[in-house]
PDB file of C-alpha atoms in Angstrom:
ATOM      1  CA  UNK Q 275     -16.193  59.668  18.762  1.00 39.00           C
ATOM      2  CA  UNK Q 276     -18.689  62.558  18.097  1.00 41.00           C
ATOM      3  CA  UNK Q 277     -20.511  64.089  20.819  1.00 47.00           C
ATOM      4  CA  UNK Q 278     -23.980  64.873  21.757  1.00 57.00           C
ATOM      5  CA  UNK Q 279     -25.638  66.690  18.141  1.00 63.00           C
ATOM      6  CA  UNK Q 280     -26.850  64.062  15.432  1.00 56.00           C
ATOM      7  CA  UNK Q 281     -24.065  66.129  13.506  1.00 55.00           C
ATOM      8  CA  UNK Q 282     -21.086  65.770  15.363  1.00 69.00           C
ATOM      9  CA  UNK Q 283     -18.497  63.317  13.588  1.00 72.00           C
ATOM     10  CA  UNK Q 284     -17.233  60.202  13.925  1.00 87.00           C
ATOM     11  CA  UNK Q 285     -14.365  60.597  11.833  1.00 85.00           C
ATOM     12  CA  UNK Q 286     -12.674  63.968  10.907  1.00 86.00           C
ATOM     13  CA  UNK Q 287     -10.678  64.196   7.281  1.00 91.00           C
ATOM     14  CA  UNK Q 288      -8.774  67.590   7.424  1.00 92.00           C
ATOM     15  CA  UNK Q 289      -7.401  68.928   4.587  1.00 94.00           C
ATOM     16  CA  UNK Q 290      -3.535  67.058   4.931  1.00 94.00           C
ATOM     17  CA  UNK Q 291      -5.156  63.365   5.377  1.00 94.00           C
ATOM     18  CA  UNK Q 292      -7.742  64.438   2.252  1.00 96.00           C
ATOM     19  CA  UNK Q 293      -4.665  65.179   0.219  1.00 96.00           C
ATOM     20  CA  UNK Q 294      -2.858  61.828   1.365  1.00 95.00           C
ATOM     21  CA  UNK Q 295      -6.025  59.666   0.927  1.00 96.00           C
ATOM     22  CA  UNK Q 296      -6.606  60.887  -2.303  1.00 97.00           C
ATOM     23  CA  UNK Q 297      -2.960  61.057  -3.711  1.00 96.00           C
ATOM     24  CA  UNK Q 298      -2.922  57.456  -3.045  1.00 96.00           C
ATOM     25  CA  UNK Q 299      -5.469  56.239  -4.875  1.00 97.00           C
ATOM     26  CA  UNK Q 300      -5.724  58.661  -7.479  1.00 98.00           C
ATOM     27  CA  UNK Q 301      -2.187  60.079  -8.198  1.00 97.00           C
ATOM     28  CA  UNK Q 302      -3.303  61.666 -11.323  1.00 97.00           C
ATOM     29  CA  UNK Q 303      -4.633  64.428  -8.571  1.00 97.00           C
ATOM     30  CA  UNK Q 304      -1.749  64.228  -6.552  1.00 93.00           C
ATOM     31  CA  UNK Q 305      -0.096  67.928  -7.793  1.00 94.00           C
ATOM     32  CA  UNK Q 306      -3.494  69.204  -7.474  1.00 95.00           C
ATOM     33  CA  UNK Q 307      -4.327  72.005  -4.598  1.00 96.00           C
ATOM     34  CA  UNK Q 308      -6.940  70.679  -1.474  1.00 96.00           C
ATOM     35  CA  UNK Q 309      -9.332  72.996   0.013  1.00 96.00           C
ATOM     36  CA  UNK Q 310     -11.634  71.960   2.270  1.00 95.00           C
ATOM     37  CA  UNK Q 311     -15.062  73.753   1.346  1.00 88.00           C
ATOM     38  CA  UNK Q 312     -17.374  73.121   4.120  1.00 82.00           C
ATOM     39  CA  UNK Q 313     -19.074  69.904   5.901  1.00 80.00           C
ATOM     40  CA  UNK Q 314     -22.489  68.914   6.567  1.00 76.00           C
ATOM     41  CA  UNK Q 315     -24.421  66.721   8.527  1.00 74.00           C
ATOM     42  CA  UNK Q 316     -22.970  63.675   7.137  1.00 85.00           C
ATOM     43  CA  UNK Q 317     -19.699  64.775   4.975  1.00 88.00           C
ATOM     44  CA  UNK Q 318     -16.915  66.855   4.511  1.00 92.00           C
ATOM     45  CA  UNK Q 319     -16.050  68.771   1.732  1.00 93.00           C
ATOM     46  CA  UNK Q 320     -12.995  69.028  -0.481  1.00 96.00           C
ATOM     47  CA  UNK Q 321     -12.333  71.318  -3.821  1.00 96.00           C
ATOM     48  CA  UNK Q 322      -9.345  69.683  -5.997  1.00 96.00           C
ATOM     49  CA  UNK Q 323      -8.216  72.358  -7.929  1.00 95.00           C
ATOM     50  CA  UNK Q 324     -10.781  73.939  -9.428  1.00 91.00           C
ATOM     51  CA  UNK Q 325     -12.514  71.237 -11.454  1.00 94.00           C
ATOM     52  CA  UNK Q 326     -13.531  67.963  -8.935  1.00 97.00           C
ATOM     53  CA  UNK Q 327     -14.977  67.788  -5.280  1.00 95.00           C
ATOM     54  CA  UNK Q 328     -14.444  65.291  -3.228  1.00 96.00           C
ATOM     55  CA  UNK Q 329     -17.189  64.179  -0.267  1.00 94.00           C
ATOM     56  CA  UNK Q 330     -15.767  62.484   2.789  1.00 95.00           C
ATOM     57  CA  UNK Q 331     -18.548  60.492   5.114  1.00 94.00           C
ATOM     58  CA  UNK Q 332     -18.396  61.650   8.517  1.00 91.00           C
ATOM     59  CA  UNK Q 333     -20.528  59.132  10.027  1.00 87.00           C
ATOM     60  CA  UNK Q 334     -21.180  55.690   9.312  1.00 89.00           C
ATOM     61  CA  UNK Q 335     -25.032  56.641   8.768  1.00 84.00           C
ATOM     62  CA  UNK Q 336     -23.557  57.904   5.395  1.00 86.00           C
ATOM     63  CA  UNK Q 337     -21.812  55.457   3.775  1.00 90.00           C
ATOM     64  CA  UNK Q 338     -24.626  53.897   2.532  1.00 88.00           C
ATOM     65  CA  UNK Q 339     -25.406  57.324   1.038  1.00 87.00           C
ATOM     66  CA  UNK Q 340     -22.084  57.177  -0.585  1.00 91.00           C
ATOM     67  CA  UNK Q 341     -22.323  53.871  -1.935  1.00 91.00           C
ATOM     68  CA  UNK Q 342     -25.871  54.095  -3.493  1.00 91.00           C
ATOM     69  CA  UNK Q 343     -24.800  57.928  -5.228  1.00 92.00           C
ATOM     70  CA  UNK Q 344     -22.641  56.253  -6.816  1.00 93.00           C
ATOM     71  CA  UNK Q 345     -24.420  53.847  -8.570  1.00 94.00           C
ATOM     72  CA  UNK Q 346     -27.666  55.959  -9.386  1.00 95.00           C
ATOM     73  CA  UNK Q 347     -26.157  59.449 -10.091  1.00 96.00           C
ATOM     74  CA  UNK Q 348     -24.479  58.658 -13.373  1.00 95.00           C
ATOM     75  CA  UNK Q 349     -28.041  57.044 -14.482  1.00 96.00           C
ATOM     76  CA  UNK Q 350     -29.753  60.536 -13.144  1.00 96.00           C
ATOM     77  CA  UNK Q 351     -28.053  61.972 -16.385  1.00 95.00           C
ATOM     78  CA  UNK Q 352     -30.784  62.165 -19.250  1.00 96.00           C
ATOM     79  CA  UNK Q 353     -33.019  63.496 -16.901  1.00 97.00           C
ATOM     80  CA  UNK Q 354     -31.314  66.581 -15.536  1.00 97.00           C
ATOM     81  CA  UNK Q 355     -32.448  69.895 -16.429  1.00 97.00           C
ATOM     82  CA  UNK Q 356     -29.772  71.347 -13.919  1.00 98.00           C
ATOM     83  CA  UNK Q 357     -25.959  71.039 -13.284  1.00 97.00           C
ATOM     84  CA  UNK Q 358     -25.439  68.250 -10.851  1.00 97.00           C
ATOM     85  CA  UNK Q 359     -22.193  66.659  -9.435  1.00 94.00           C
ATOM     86  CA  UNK Q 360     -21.498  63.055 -11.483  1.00 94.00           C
ATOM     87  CA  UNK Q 361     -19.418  60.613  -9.423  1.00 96.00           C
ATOM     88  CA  UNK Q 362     -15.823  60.322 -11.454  1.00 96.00           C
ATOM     89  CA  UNK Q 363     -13.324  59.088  -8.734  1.00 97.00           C
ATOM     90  CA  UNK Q 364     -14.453  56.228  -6.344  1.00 97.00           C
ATOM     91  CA  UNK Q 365     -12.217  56.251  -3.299  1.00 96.00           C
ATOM     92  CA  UNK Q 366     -12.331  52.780  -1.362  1.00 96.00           C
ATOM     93  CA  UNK Q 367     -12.098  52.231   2.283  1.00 94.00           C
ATOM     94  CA  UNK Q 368      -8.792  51.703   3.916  1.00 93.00           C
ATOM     95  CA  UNK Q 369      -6.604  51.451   7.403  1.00 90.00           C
ATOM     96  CA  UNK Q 370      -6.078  55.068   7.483  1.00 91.00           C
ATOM     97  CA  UNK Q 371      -9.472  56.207   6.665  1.00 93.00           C
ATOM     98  CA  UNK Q 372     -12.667  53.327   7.252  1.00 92.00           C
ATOM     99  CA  UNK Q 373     -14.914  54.441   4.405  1.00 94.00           C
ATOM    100  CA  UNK Q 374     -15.048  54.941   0.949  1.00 95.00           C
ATOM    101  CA  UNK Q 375     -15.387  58.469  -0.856  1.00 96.00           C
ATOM    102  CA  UNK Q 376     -16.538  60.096  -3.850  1.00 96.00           C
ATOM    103  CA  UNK Q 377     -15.317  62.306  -6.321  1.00 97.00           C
ATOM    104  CA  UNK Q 378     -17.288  64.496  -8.441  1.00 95.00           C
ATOM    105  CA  UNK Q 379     -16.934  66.925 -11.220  1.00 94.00           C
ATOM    106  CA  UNK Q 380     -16.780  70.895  -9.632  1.00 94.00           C
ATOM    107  CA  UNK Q 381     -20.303  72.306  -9.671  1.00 95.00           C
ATOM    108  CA  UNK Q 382     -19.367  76.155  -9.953  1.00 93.00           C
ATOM    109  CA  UNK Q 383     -22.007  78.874  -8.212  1.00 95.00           C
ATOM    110  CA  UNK Q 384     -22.602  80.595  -4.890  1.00 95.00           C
ATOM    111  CA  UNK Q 385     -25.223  79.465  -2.009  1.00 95.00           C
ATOM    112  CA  UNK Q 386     -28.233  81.669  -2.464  1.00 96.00           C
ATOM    113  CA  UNK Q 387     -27.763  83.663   0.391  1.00 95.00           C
ATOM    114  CA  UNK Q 388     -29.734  87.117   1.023  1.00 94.00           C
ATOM    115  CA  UNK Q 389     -30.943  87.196  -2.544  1.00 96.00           C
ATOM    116  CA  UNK Q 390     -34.071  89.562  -3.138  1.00 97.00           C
ATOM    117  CA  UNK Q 391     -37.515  87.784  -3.401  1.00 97.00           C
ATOM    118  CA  UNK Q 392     -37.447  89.113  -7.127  1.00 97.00           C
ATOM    119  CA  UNK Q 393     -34.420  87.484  -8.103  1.00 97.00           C
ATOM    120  CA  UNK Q 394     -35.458  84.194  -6.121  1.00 97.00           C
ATOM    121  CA  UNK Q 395     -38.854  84.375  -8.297  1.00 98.00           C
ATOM    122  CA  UNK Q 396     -36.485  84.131 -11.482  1.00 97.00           C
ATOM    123  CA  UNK Q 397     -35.293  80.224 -10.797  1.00 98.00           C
ATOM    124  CA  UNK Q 398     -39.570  79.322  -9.933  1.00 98.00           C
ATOM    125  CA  UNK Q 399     -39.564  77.587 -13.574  1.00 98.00           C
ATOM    126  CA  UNK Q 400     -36.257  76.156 -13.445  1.00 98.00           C
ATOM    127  CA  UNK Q 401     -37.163  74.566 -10.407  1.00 98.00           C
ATOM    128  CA  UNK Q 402     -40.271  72.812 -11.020  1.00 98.00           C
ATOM    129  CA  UNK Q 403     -39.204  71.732 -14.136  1.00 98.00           C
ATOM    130  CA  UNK Q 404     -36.024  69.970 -12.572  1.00 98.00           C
ATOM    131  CA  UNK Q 405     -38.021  68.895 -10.331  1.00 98.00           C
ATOM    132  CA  UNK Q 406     -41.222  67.354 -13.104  1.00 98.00           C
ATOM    133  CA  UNK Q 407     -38.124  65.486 -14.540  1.00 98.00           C
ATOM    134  CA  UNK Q 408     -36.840  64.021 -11.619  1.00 98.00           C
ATOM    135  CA  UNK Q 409     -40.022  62.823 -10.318  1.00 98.00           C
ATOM    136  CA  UNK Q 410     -40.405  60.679 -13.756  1.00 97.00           C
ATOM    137  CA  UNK Q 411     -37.592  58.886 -12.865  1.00 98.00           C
ATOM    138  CA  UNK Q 412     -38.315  54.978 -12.829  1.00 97.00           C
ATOM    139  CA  UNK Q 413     -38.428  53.794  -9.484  1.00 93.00           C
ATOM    140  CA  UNK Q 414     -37.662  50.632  -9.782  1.00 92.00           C
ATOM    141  CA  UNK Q 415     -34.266  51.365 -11.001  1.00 94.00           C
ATOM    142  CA  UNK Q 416     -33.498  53.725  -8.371  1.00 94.00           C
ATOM    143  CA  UNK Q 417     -34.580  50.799  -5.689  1.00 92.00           C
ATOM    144  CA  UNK Q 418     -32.246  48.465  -7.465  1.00 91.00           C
ATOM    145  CA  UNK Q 419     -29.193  50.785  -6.806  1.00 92.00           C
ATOM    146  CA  UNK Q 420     -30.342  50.670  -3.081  1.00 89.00           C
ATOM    147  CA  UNK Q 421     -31.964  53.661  -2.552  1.00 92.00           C
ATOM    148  CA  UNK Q 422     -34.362  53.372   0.760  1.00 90.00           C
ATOM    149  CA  UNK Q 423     -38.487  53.902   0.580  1.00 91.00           C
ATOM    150  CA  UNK Q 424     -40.044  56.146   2.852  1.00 84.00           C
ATOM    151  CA  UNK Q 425     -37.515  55.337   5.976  1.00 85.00           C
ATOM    152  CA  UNK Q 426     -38.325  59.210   7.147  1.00 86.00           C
ATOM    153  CA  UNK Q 427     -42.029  58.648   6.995  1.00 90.00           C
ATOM    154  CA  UNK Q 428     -42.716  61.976   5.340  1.00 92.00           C
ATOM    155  CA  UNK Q 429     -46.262  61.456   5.727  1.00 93.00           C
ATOM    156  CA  UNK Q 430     -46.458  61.542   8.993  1.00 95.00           C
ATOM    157  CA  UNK Q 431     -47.468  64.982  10.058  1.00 95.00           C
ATOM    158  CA  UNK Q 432     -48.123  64.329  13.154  1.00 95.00           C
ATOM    159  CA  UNK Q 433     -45.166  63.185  15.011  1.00 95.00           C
ATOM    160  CA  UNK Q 434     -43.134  65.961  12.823  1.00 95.00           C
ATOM    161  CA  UNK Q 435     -45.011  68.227  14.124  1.00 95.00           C
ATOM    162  CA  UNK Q 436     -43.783  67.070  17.577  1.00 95.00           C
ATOM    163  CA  UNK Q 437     -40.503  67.086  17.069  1.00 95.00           C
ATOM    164  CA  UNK Q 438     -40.640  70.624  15.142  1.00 95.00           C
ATOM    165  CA  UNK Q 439     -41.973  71.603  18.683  1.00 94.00           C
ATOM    166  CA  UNK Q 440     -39.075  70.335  20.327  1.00 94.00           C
ATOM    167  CA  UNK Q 441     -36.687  71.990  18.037  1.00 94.00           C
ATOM    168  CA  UNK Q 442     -38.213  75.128  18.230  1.00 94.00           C
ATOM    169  CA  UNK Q 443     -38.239  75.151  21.727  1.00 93.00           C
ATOM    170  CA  UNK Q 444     -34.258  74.857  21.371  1.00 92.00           C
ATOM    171  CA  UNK Q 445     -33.764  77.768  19.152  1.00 93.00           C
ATOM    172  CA  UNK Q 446     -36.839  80.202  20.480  1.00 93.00           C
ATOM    173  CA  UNK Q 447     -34.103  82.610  21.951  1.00 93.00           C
ATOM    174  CA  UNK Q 448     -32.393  82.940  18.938  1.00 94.00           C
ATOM    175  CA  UNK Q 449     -35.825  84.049  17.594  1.00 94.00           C
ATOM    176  CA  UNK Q 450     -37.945  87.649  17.305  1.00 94.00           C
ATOM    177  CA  UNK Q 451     -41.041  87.399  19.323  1.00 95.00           C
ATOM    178  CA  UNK Q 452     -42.804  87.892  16.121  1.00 95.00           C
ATOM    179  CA  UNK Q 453     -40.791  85.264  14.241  1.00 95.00           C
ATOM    180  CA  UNK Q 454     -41.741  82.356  17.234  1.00 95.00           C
ATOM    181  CA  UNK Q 455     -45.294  83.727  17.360  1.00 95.00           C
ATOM    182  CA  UNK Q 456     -45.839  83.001  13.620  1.00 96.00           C
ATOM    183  CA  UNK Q 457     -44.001  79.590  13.853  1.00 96.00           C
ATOM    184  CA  UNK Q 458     -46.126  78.783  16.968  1.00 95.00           C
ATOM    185  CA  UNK Q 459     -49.236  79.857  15.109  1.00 96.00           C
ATOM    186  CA  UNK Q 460     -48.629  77.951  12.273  1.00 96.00           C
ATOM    187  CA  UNK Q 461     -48.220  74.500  14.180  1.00 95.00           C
ATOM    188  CA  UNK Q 462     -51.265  74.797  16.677  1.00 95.00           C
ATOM    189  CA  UNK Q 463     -53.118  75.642  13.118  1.00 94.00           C
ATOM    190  CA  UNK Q 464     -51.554  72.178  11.918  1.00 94.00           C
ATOM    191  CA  UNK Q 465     -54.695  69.787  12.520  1.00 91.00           C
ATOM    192  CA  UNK Q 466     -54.018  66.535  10.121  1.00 93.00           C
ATOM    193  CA  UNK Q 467     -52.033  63.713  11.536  1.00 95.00           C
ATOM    194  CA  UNK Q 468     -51.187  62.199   7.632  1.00 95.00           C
ATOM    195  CA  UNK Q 469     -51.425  62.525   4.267  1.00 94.00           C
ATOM    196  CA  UNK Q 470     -52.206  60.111   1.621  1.00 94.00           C
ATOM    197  CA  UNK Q 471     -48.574  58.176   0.428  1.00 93.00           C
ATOM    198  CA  UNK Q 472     -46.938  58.732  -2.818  1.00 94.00           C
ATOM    199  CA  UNK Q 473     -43.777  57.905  -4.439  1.00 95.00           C
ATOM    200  CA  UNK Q 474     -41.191  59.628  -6.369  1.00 96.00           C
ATOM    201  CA  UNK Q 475     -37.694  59.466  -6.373  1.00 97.00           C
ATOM    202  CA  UNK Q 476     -36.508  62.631  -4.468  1.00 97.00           C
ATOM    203  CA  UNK Q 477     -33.286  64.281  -3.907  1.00 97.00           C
ATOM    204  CA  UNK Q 478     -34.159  64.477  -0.339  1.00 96.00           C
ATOM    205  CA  UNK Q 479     -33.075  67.369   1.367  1.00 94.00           C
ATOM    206  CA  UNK Q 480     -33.207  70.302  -1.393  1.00 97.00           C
ATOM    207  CA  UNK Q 481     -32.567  73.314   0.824  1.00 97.00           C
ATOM    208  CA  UNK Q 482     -30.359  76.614   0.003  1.00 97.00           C
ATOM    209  CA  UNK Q 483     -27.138  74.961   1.027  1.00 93.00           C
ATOM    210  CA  UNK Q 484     -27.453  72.138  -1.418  1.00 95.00           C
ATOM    211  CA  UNK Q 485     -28.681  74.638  -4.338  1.00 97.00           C
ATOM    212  CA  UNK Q 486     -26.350  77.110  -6.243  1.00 97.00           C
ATOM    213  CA  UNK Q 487     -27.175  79.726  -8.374  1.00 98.00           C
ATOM    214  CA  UNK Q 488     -25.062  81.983 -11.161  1.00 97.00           C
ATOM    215  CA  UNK Q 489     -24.537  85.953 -10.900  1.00 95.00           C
ATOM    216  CA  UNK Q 490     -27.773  86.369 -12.153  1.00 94.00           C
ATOM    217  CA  UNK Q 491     -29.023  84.437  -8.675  1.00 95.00           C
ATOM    218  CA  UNK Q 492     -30.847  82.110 -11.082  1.00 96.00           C
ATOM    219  CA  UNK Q 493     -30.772  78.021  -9.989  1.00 98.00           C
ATOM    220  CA  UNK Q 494     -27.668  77.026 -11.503  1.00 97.00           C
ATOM    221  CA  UNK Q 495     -26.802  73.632  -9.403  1.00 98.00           C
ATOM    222  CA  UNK Q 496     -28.281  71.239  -7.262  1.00 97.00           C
ATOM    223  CA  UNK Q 497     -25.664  69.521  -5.182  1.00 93.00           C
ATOM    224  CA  UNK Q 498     -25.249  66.851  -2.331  1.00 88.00           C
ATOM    225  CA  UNK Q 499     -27.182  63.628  -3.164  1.00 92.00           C
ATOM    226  CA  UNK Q 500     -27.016  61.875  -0.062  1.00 86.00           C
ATOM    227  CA  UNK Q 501     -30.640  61.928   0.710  1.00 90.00           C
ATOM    228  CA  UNK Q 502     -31.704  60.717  -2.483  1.00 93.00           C
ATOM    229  CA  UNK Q 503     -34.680  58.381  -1.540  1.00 94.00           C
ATOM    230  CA  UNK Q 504     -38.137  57.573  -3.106  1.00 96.00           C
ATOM    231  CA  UNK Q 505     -41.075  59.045  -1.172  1.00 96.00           C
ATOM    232  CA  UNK Q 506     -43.753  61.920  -0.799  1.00 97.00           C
ATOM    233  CA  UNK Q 507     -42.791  64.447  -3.763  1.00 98.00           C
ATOM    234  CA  UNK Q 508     -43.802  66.950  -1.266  1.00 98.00           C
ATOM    235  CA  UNK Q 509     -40.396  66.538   0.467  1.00 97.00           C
ATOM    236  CA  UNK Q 510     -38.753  68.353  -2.708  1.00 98.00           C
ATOM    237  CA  UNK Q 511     -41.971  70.914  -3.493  1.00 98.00           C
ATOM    238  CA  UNK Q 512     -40.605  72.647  -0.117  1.00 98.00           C
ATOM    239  CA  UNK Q 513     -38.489  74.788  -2.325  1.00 98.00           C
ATOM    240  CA  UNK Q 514     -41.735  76.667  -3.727  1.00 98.00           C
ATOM    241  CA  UNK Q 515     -42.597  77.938  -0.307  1.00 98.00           C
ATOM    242  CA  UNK Q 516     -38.702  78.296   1.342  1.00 98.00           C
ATOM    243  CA  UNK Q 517     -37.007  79.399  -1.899  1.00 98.00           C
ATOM    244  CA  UNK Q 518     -40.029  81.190  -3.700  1.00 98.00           C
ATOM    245  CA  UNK Q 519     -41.735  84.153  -3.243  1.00 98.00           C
ATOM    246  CA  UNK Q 520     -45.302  83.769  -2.946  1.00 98.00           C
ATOM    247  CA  UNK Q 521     -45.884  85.398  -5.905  1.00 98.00           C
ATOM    248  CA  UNK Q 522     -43.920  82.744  -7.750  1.00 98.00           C
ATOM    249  CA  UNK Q 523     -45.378  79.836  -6.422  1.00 98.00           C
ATOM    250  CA  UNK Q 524     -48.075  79.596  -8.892  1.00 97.00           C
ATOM    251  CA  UNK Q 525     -45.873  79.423 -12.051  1.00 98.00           C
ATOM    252  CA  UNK Q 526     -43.711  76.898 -10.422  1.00 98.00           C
ATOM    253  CA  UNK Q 527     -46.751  74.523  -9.644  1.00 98.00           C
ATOM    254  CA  UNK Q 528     -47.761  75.141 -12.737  1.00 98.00           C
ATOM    255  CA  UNK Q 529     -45.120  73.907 -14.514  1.00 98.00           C
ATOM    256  CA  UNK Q 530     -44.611  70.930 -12.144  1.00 98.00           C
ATOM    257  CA  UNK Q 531     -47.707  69.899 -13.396  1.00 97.00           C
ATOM    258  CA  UNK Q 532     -50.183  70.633 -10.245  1.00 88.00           C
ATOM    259  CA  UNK Q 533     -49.806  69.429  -6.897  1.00 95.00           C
ATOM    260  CA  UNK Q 534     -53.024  68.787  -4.561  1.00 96.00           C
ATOM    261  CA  UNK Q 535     -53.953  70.140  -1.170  1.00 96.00           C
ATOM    262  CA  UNK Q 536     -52.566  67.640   0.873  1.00 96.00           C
ATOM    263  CA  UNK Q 537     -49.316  67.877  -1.065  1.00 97.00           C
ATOM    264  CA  UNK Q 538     -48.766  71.417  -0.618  1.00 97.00           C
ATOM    265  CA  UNK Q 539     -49.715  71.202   3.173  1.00 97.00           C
ATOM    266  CA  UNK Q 540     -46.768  68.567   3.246  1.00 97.00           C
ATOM    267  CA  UNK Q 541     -44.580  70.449   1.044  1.00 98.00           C
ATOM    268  CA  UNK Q 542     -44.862  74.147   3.703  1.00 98.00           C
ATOM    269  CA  UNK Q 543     -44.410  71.789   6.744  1.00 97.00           C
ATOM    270  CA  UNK Q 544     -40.559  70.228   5.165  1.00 97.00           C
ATOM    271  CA  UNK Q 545     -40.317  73.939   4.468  1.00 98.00           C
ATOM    272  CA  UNK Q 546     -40.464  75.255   7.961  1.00 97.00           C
ATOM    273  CA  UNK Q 547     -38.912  71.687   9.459  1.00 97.00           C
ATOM    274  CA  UNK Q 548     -35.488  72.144   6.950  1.00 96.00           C
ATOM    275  CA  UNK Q 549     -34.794  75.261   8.183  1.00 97.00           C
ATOM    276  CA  UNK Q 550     -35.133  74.865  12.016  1.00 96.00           C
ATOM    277  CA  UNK Q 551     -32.607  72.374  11.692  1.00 95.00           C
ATOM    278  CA  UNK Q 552     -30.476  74.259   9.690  1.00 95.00           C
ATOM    279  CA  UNK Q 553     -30.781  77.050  12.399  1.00 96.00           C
ATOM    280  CA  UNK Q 554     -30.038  74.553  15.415  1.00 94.00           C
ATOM    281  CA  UNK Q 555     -26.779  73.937  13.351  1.00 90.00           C
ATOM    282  CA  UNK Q 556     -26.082  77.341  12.608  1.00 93.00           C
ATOM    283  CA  UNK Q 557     -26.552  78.979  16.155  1.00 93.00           C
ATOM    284  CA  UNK Q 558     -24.475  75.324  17.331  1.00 90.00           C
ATOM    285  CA  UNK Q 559     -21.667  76.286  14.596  1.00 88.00           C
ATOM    286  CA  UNK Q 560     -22.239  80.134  15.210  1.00 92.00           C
ATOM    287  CA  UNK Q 561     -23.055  81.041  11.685  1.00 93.00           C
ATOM    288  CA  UNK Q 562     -24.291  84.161  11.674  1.00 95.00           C
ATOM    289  CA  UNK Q 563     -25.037  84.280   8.125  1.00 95.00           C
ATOM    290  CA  UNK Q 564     -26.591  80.727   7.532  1.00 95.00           C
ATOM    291  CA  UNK Q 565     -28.666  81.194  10.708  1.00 96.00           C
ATOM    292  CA  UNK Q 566     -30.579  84.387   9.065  1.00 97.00           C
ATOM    293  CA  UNK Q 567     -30.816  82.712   5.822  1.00 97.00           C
ATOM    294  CA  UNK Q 568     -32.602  79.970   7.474  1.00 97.00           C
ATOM    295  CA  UNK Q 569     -35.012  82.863   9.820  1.00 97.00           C
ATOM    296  CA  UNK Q 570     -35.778  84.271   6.445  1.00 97.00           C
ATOM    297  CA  UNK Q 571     -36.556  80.564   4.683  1.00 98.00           C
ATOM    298  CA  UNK Q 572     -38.971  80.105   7.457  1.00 97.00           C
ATOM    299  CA  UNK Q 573     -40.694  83.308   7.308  1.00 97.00           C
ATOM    300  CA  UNK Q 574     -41.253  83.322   3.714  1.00 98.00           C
ATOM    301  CA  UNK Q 575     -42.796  79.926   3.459  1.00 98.00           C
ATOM    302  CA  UNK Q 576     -45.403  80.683   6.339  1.00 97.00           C
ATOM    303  CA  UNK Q 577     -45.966  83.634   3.948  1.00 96.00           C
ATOM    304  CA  UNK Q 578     -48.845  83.588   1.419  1.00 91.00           C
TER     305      UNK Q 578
END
């Protein structure tokens, strides 16, 4: 059993038992090469060749997520203005492995890691208008293929403003004075307790390593699913303050189609939150990389 991070495993799939698991149910893939590609929080990662990926849960929190992607993804199709992964292969639960898996069509791009704030301006329209279109998306359908309501209670600002003090307090070595004094700034500044509830149906947890872009650094994929959820559309307008320049935030919002006050308040809090937790993983996993690229998300979305 996992040990003592909300991201240690339950179950580990290495790249042999993906192989085996997936041979078995799907021999069409059986010739095909198995590379694991990375894990997160909830699943580990598996490139078939070159053209499917393959998501293993790693705790039973996320086979739920699993289930429900499965059902709404496909249905996400007319209203996707960027590349997404569409379930093709659905792996079942069995003695040698206790959940069932996905497989998807190969998303190609790279994380966008250390791009320059001019480049990152480039994807501002892309973004809002991916994310205009998935906001339209009828509710009620998504509820019907079980997708939960509000079960992180984004509106809440003030108990995630607690626990964003708790987590910085874990990661404040790891830190330049500067960098904590502006974080610590920002949250004693933090005086509402809630905003107002709305509902959308979000991806979740949109965040540089669920985004890819091409050689141009332009948006070019939006990958793992397994937040998708309805709730505060501020939980996806994040990306205008972590991924965007300041500069660029106006043309994004812009073409969203506006957002109000509280929204955007919202929105810069998930910004800031996303990243510490990415950084508690990164300094846990010591990734060196992935740990500055989450410093630098934080910084530019306390940036105006």
């Amino acid at each position: 059993m996992g040990g003592t991070n909300v991201w240690d495993a339950e179950w580990e799939v290495n790249e042999e038992q993906a192989r085996t698991l997936i041979g078995r149910q799907f021999p069409q893939l059986s010739s095909k090469q198995v590379k694991r590609l990375g894990w997160g929080w909830d699943n580990t990662v598996f490139l078939i060749g070159d053209e499917y990926v393959f998501r293993f849960p790693r705790r039973t929190i996320a086979v739920g997520s699993i289930r429900m992607e499965g059902k709404l993804l496909p249905k996400l199709e007319a209203y996707m203005t960027i590349p997404y992964p569409k379930p093709l292969f659905y792996g079942e639960a069995s003695d040698e492995y206790p959940a069932p898996f996905l497989g998807y069509a190969y998303v190609p791009g790279d994380f966008p890691i250390g791009l320059t704030e001019e480049r990152r301006a480039l994807s501002a329209e892309t973004l809002a208008k991916f994310l205009r279109r998935l906001h339209e998306f009828p509710m009620q359908a998504a509820l019907k293929c079980g997708v939960q309501q509000d079960h992180r209670n984004l509106t809440d600002i003030a108990s995630r403003k607690v626990k964003l003090e708790g987590f910085l307090s874990k990661v404040v070595e790891h830190l330049s004075p500067e960098e904590s004094g502006v974080i610590e700034a920002y949250i004693s500044r933090l005086q509402k307790d809630r905003v107002e509830a709305e509902n959308a149906l979000l991806h979740g947890d949109l965040h540089f390593k669920n985004m890819l872009v091409n050689e141009n650094g332009i948006v070019s994929g939006i990958i793992d699913w397994g937040d998708l959820s309805v709730g505060h559309p501020a939980c996806d307008l994040s990306v205008a303050y972590s991924f965007l320049p300041p500069y660029a935030r106006g043309v994004f919002f812009e073409t969203y189609g506006g957002a109000d006050e509280e929204t955007k308040l919202l929105a810069r809090l998930i910004a800031v939150y996303i990243p510490i937790l990415i950084l508690m993983q990164a300094v846990d996993d010591g990734n060196e990389a992935i740990a500055a690229e989450a410093k630098s998300n934080i910084m530019r979305a306390l940036s105006d």
